Backbone as JSON, one array per atom type, in Angstrom:
{
  "sequence": "XXXXXXXXXXXXXXXXXXXXXXXXXXXXXXXXXXXXXXXXXXXXXXXXXXXXXXXXXXXXXXXXXXXXXXXXXXXXXXXXXXXXXXXXXXXXXXXXXXXXXXXXXXXXXXXXXXXXXX",
  "N": [[26.43, -1.24, 6.7], [24.05, 0.37, 4.8], [21.22, -0.53, 3.15], [19.2, -0.07, 0.49], [15.86, 0.42, 0.5], [13.47, -2.13, 0.05], [11.28, -2.28, -2.8], [8.12, -1.21, -2.79], [5.12, -3.38, -3.52], [3.1, -2.2, -4.87], [4.54, -0.64, -6.41], [5.26, -1.65, -8.71], [4.35, -1.91, -12.07], [1.69, -3.09, -14.38], [2.68, -4.32, -16.32], [5.28, -4.88, -14.95], [4.97, -6.3, -12.83], [4.31, -9.19, -13.48], [6.94, -9.25, -14.81], [8.69, -9.48, -12.5], [8.1, -11.38, -11.1], [8.45, -13.65, -12.8], [11.36, -13.38, -12.76], [11.75, -14.45, -10.22], [11.32, -16.84, -10.63], [8.78, -17.75, -10.89], [5.48, -18.36, -12.47], [4.15, -16.25, -14.8], [1.37, -15.81, -14.65], [0.9, -15.8, -11.94], [1.06, -12.94, -11.21], [-1.65, -11.93, -11.49], [-3.04, -13.25, -9.33], [-1.68, -12.12, -7.18], [-2.11, -9.61, -7.6], [-4.8, -9.53, -7.02], [-5.07, -10.22, -4.39], [-3.81, -7.87, -3.1], [-5.19, -5.61, -4.42], [-7.9, -6.18, -4.22], [-8.72, -7.79, -2.01], [-7.02, -6.65, 0.08], [-4.88, -7.33, 1.41], [-2.11, -7.17, 3.98], [0.2, -8.48, 4.1], [2.18, -10.83, 2.69], [2.2, -13.26, 3.58], [-0.61, -13.65, 4.08], [-1.74, -14.49, 1.53], [-3.61, -16.81, 0.51], [-3.73, -18.76, -1.78], [-1.3, -18.92, -2.79], [1.8, -20.36, -2.66], [3.83, -21.01, 0.49], [6.49, -20.74, -0.06], [6.67, -19.15, -2.4], [5.43, -16.85, -1.2], [7.39, -16.38, 0.51], [9.62, -15.68, -1.22], [8.31, -13.65, -2.6], [8.34, -11.69, -0.28], [10.93, -11.14, 0.25], [11.6, -9.82, -2.16], [10.11, -7.5, -2.31], [7.99, -5.2, -0.56], [5.14, -5.05, 1.33], [3.46, -3.05, 2.99], [1.35, -1.32, 4.56], [0.06, 2.3, 5.18], [0.96, 3.87, 8.29], [-0.93, 5.26, 10.66], [-0.35, 8.28, 12.12], [-1.35, 10.37, 13.48], [-4.7, 11.87, 13.96], [-6.79, 14.36, 13.25], [-9.9, 16.13, 13.97], [-11.82, 18.7, 12.34], [-13.39, 21.48, 14.18], [-15.81, 22.07, 13.29], [-16.79, 20.0, 12.21], [-16.47, 19.32, 9.69], [-14.34, 18.6, 8.21], [-11.56, 15.96, 8.22], [-8.2, 15.35, 9.14], [-5.39, 13.74, 8.31], [-2.34, 12.05, 9.47], [0.39, 10.28, 8.21], [2.83, 7.88, 9.03], [5.81, 7.45, 7.06], [6.84, 4.26, 6.0], [9.45, 4.06, 5.53], [10.77, 5.64, 7.4], [11.31, 8.07, 6.56], [9.89, 10.52, 7.2], [6.8, 12.22, 7.44], [3.62, 12.2, 6.2], [0.57, 13.92, 4.81], [-3.09, 14.0, 4.62], [-6.2, 15.06, 3.7], [-9.55, 14.76, 4.51], [-12.62, 16.14, 3.17], [-15.9, 17.11, 4.01], [-18.75, 17.77, 2.58], [-21.83, 18.17, 2.45], [-23.35, 15.64, 0.61], [-21.39, 15.18, -0.45], [-17.59, 13.89, -0.88], [-14.45, 15.0, -0.56], [-10.94, 14.18, -0.98], [-7.95, 15.21, -0.19], [-4.73, 14.61, -0.88], [-1.28, 14.59, -0.04], [1.3, 14.54, -2.17], [4.1, 14.92, -1.74], [6.72, 14.69, 0.41], [6.76, 16.51, 3.32], [4.94, 18.26, 2.5], [2.52, 19.91, 3.42]],
  "CA": [[26.23, -0.5, 5.15], [22.64, 0.71, 4.76], [20.59, -1.25, 2.09], [18.01, 0.74, 0.11], [14.43, -0.23, 1.11], [12.74, -3.05, -1.03], [10.36, -1.34, -3.67], [6.53, -1.36, -2.59], [4.69, -4.18, -4.37], [2.2, -1.48, -5.61], [5.6, 0.22, -7.34], [5.59, -2.5, -9.97], [3.37, -1.8, -13.29], [0.87, -4.24, -14.58], [3.68, -5.09, -16.93], [6.66, -5.24, -14.32], [4.88, -7.38, -11.73], [4.73, -10.47, -14.03], [8.5, -9.59, -14.93], [9.23, -9.68, -11.37], [7.54, -12.97, -10.57], [9.32, -14.39, -13.7], [12.76, -13.32, -12.25], [11.77, -15.16, -8.89], [11.12, -18.39, -11.0], [7.26, -18.09, -10.85], [4.96, -18.21, -13.85], [3.49, -14.89, -15.17], [-0.13, -15.64, -14.32], [0.71, -15.45, -10.5], [0.89, -11.66, -10.88], [-3.03, -11.61, -11.51], [-2.98, -13.5, -7.98], [-1.08, -11.26, -6.14], [-3.03, -8.09, -7.64], [-6.23, -9.62, -6.52], [-4.82, -9.96, -3.02], [-3.34, -6.49, -2.8], [-6.15, -4.6, -4.5], [-9.19, -6.58, -3.66], [-8.83, -8.06, -0.65], [-6.21, -5.52, 0.75], [-4.05, -7.83, 2.34], [-1.05, -6.07, 4.31], [1.42, -9.46, 4.29], [2.47, -11.79, 1.58], [1.72, -14.51, 4.08], [-1.96, -13.75, 4.05], [-2.2, -14.85, 0.25], [-3.78, -17.99, 0.64], [-3.79, -19.53, -2.67], [-0.06, -18.78, -3.11], [2.64, -21.04, -1.72], [4.8, -20.49, 1.17], [7.75, -20.4, -0.78], [6.48, -17.81, -3.23], [5.41, -15.64, -0.21], [8.91, -15.82, 0.94], [10.37, -14.88, -2.59], [7.77, -11.98, -2.79], [8.84, -10.81, 0.64], [12.26, -10.86, -0.06], [11.78, -9.05, -3.41], [9.34, -6.3, -2.2], [7.33, -4.89, 0.35], [3.78, -5.01, 1.27], [3.13, -2.54, 4.25], [0.28, 0.04, 4.7], [0.64, 3.68, 5.78], [0.59, 3.8, 9.73], [-1.49, 6.4, 11.1], [0.66, 9.15, 12.89], [-2.29, 11.3, 13.92], [-6.2, 12.04, 13.2], [-7.26, 15.58, 13.85], [-11.16, 16.46, 13.23], [-12.12, 20.1, 12.73], [-14.25, 21.52, 15.33], [-17.05, 22.29, 12.67], [-17.11, 18.47, 11.87], [-16.34, 19.09, 7.96], [-12.97, 17.9, 7.76], [-10.67, 15.01, 9.1], [-6.89, 15.71, 8.86], [-4.67, 12.41, 8.77], [-1.1, 12.26, 9.23], [0.75, 9.06, 8.02], [4.3, 7.97, 8.82], [6.15, 6.71, 5.99], [7.39, 3.0, 6.33], [11.02, 4.06, 5.57], [10.96, 6.63, 8.59], [11.57, 9.51, 6.03], [8.96, 11.46, 7.59], [5.25, 12.23, 7.8], [2.71, 12.67, 4.8], [-0.72, 14.41, 5.43], [-4.3, 14.19, 3.7], [-7.43, 15.64, 4.72], [-11.02, 14.26, 4.09], [-13.56, 17.37, 3.43], [-17.28, 16.82, 3.88], [-19.8, 19.01, 2.04], [-23.28, 17.58, 2.26], [-23.19, 14.1, 0.27], [-19.92, 14.81, -1.26], [-16.56, 13.81, -0.19], [-13.21, 15.46, -1.22], [-9.76, 13.81, -0.49], [-7.04, 16.04, -0.54], [-3.73, 13.92, -0.64], [-0.37, 15.26, -0.55], [2.26, 13.69, -2.94], [5.33, 15.29, -1.63], [7.2, 14.89, 1.8], [6.58, 17.89, 4.03], [3.77, 19.07, 1.98], [1.11, 19.99, 4.58]],
  "C": [[24.59, -0.8, 5.24], [22.1, 0.29, 3.4], [19.51, -0.45, 1.84], [16.8, -0.09, 0.27], [14.03, -1.23, -0.28], [11.71, -1.9, -1.61], [8.83, -2.06, -2.98], [6.08, -2.35, -3.56], [3.83, -3.35, -5.43], [3.11, -0.54, -6.67], [5.4, -0.44, -8.74], [4.16, -2.24, -10.86], [2.86, -3.02, -13.58], [1.94, -5.22, -15.35], [4.63, -5.51, -15.97], [6.11, -5.98, -13.39], [5.12, -8.93, -12.39], [6.13, -10.79, -14.37], [9.32, -10.16, -13.53], [9.12, -10.97, -10.91], [8.28, -14.06, -11.77], [10.8, -14.59, -13.03], [12.62, -14.03, -10.97], [11.42, -16.47, -9.11], [9.73, -18.69, -10.89], [6.71, -17.83, -12.15], [4.29, -16.67, -13.7], [2.28, -14.9, -14.32], [-0.01, -15.24, -12.79], [0.57, -14.12, -10.18], [-0.7, -11.42, -10.7], [-3.6, -12.02, -9.88], [-2.86, -12.45, -7.01], [-1.91, -9.82, -6.32], [-4.2, -8.34, -7.15], [-5.94, -9.29, -5.01], [-4.46, -8.58, -2.47], [-4.42, -5.7, -2.95], [-7.55, -5.01, -4.27], [-9.51, -7.07, -2.37], [-7.95, -7.7, 0.36], [-5.69, -6.32, 1.63], [-2.68, -6.77, 2.79], [0.22, -7.1, 4.45], [1.26, -10.17, 3.21], [1.91, -12.98, 2.36], [0.17, -14.78, 4.32], [-2.4, -14.39, 2.79], [-2.33, -16.43, 0.36], [-3.59, -19.06, -0.41], [-2.28, -19.32, -3.5], [0.99, -19.6, -2.17], [3.56, -20.37, -0.84], [5.89, -19.99, 0.73], [7.91, -19.23, -1.67], [6.16, -16.57, -2.12], [6.64, -15.28, 0.22], [9.69, -15.21, -0.08], [9.73, -13.77, -2.66], [8.43, -11.17, -1.73], [10.1, -10.35, 0.8], [12.61, -10.07, -1.33], [11.02, -7.48, -3.01], [8.59, -6.11, -0.76], [5.63, -4.79, 0.28], [3.29, -4.42, 2.89], [2.11, -1.46, 3.9], [0.98, 1.27, 5.56], [0.13, 3.27, 7.37], [0.17, 5.21, 9.92], [-0.57, 7.2, 12.24], [-0.33, 9.78, 13.95], [-3.59, 11.37, 13.04], [-6.71, 13.23, 13.98], [-8.88, 16.1, 13.09], [-11.02, 18.02, 13.56], [-13.28, 20.51, 13.65], [-15.54, 21.87, 14.6], [-17.64, 20.85, 12.26], [-17.0, 18.35, 10.18], [-15.25, 18.79, 7.26], [-12.22, 17.15, 8.82], [-9.46, 15.15, 8.43], [-6.23, 14.14, 9.26], [-3.25, 12.75, 8.49], [-0.5, 10.84, 9.12], [2.33, 8.91, 8.21], [4.61, 7.09, 7.74], [7.13, 5.36, 6.69], [8.82, 3.03, 6.39], [11.52, 4.87, 6.51], [11.4, 8.08, 8.06], [10.8, 10.62, 6.49], [7.47, 11.37, 7.89], [4.57, 12.79, 6.39], [1.38, 13.18, 5.49], [-1.91, 14.16, 4.16], [-5.26, 14.72, 4.71], [-8.59, 15.06, 3.71], [-12.02, 15.32, 4.19], [-15.02, 16.7, 3.19], [-18.04, 18.1, 3.37], [-21.04, 18.15, 1.5], [-23.07, 16.21, 1.83], [-22.02, 13.96, -0.51], [-18.69, 14.86, -0.33], [-15.33, 14.3, -0.95], [-11.85, 14.89, -0.62], [-8.74, 14.73, -1.13], [-5.61, 15.06, -0.28], [-2.51, 14.67, -0.9], [0.92, 14.26, -1.11], [3.55, 13.98, -2.73], [5.57, 15.17, -0.03], [7.29, 16.09, 2.09], [5.71, 18.87, 3.14], [2.42, 19.26, 2.75], [-0.05, 20.39, 4.06]]
}
């Protein structure tokens, strides 16, 4: 029987993350520690969160994922004004794409929000 994938830790709202941690038997303030590790220090695994106990790290790993997008392919334009990225989704559902456009000192990122949206 296939189990649905765990939610990504970033799927939780600012109100939902403390609720998750309380549900795991942890204090609500732990959410601020997790947020710092995810958004400021950009860790890719719960066991990299050095000020959180191993037991809490295991609880988090059992309740949520903390994976990064994996690069499938990078393609540069022949004019050097754009780079297209293709990323594999962690659940194997497919590939999403984004494009980084260069225009003098400005950068624009086009990010697809739908699977299959090239």
